[in-house]
CSV table of C-alpha atoms in Angstrom, one decimal:
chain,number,residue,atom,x,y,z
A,1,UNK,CA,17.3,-28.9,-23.7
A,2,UNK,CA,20.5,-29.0,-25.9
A,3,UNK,CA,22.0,-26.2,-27.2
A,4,UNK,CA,22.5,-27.2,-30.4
A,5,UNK,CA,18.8,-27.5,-30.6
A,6,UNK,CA,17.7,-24.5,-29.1
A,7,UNK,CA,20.1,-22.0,-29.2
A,8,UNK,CA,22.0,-20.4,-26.2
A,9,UNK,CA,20.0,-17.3,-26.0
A,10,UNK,CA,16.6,-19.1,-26.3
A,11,UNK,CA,18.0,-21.2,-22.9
A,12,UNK,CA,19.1,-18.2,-21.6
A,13,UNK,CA,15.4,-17.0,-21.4
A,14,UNK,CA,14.1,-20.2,-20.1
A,15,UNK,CA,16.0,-20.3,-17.1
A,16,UNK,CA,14.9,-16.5,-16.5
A,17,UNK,CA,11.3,-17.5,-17.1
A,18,UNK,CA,11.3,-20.4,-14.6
A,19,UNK,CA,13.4,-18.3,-11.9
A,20,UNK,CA,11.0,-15.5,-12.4
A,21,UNK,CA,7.8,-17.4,-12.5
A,22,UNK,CA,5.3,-17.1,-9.6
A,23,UNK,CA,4.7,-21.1,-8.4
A,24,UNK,CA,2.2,-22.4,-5.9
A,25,UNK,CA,4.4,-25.0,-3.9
A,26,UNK,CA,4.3,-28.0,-6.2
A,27,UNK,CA,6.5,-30.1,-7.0
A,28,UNK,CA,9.3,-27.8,-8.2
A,29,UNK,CA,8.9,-26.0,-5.2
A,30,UNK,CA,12.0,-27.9,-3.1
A,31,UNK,CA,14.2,-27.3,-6.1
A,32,UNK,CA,13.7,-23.4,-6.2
A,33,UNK,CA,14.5,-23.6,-2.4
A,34,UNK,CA,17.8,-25.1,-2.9
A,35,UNK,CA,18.3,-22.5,-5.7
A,36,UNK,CA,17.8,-19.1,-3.1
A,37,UNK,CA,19.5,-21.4,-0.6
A,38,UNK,CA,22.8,-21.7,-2.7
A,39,UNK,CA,22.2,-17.9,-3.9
A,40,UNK,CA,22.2,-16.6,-0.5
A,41,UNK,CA,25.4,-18.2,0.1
A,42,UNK,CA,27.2,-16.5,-2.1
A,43,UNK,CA,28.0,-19.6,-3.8
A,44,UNK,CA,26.2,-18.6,-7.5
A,45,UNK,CA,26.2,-15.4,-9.0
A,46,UNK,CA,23.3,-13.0,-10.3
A,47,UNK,CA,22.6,-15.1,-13.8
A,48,UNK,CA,26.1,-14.2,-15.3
A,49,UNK,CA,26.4,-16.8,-18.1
């Protein structure tokens, strides 16, 4: 998703959507892991872009 073509603000609210979204395992599952994992190492910040 390119910015140009979408916008900032309209990525902006995708990446909240699939942080925020309720999943069932799956195959995204490992990714969001690694995501809290690198979160609770202090080594991202709360969503500040």
């Amino acid at each position: 998703l390119g910015e140009r073509v979408i916008g900032s603000e309209l990525a902006k609210s995708i990446v909240d959507a699939y942080l925020d979204a309720e999943v069932q395992g799956g195959r995204h599952a490992r990714r969001r892991e690694q995501i809290r994992e690198l979160e609770r190492a202090g080594r991202t910040t709360e969503r500040s872009y």
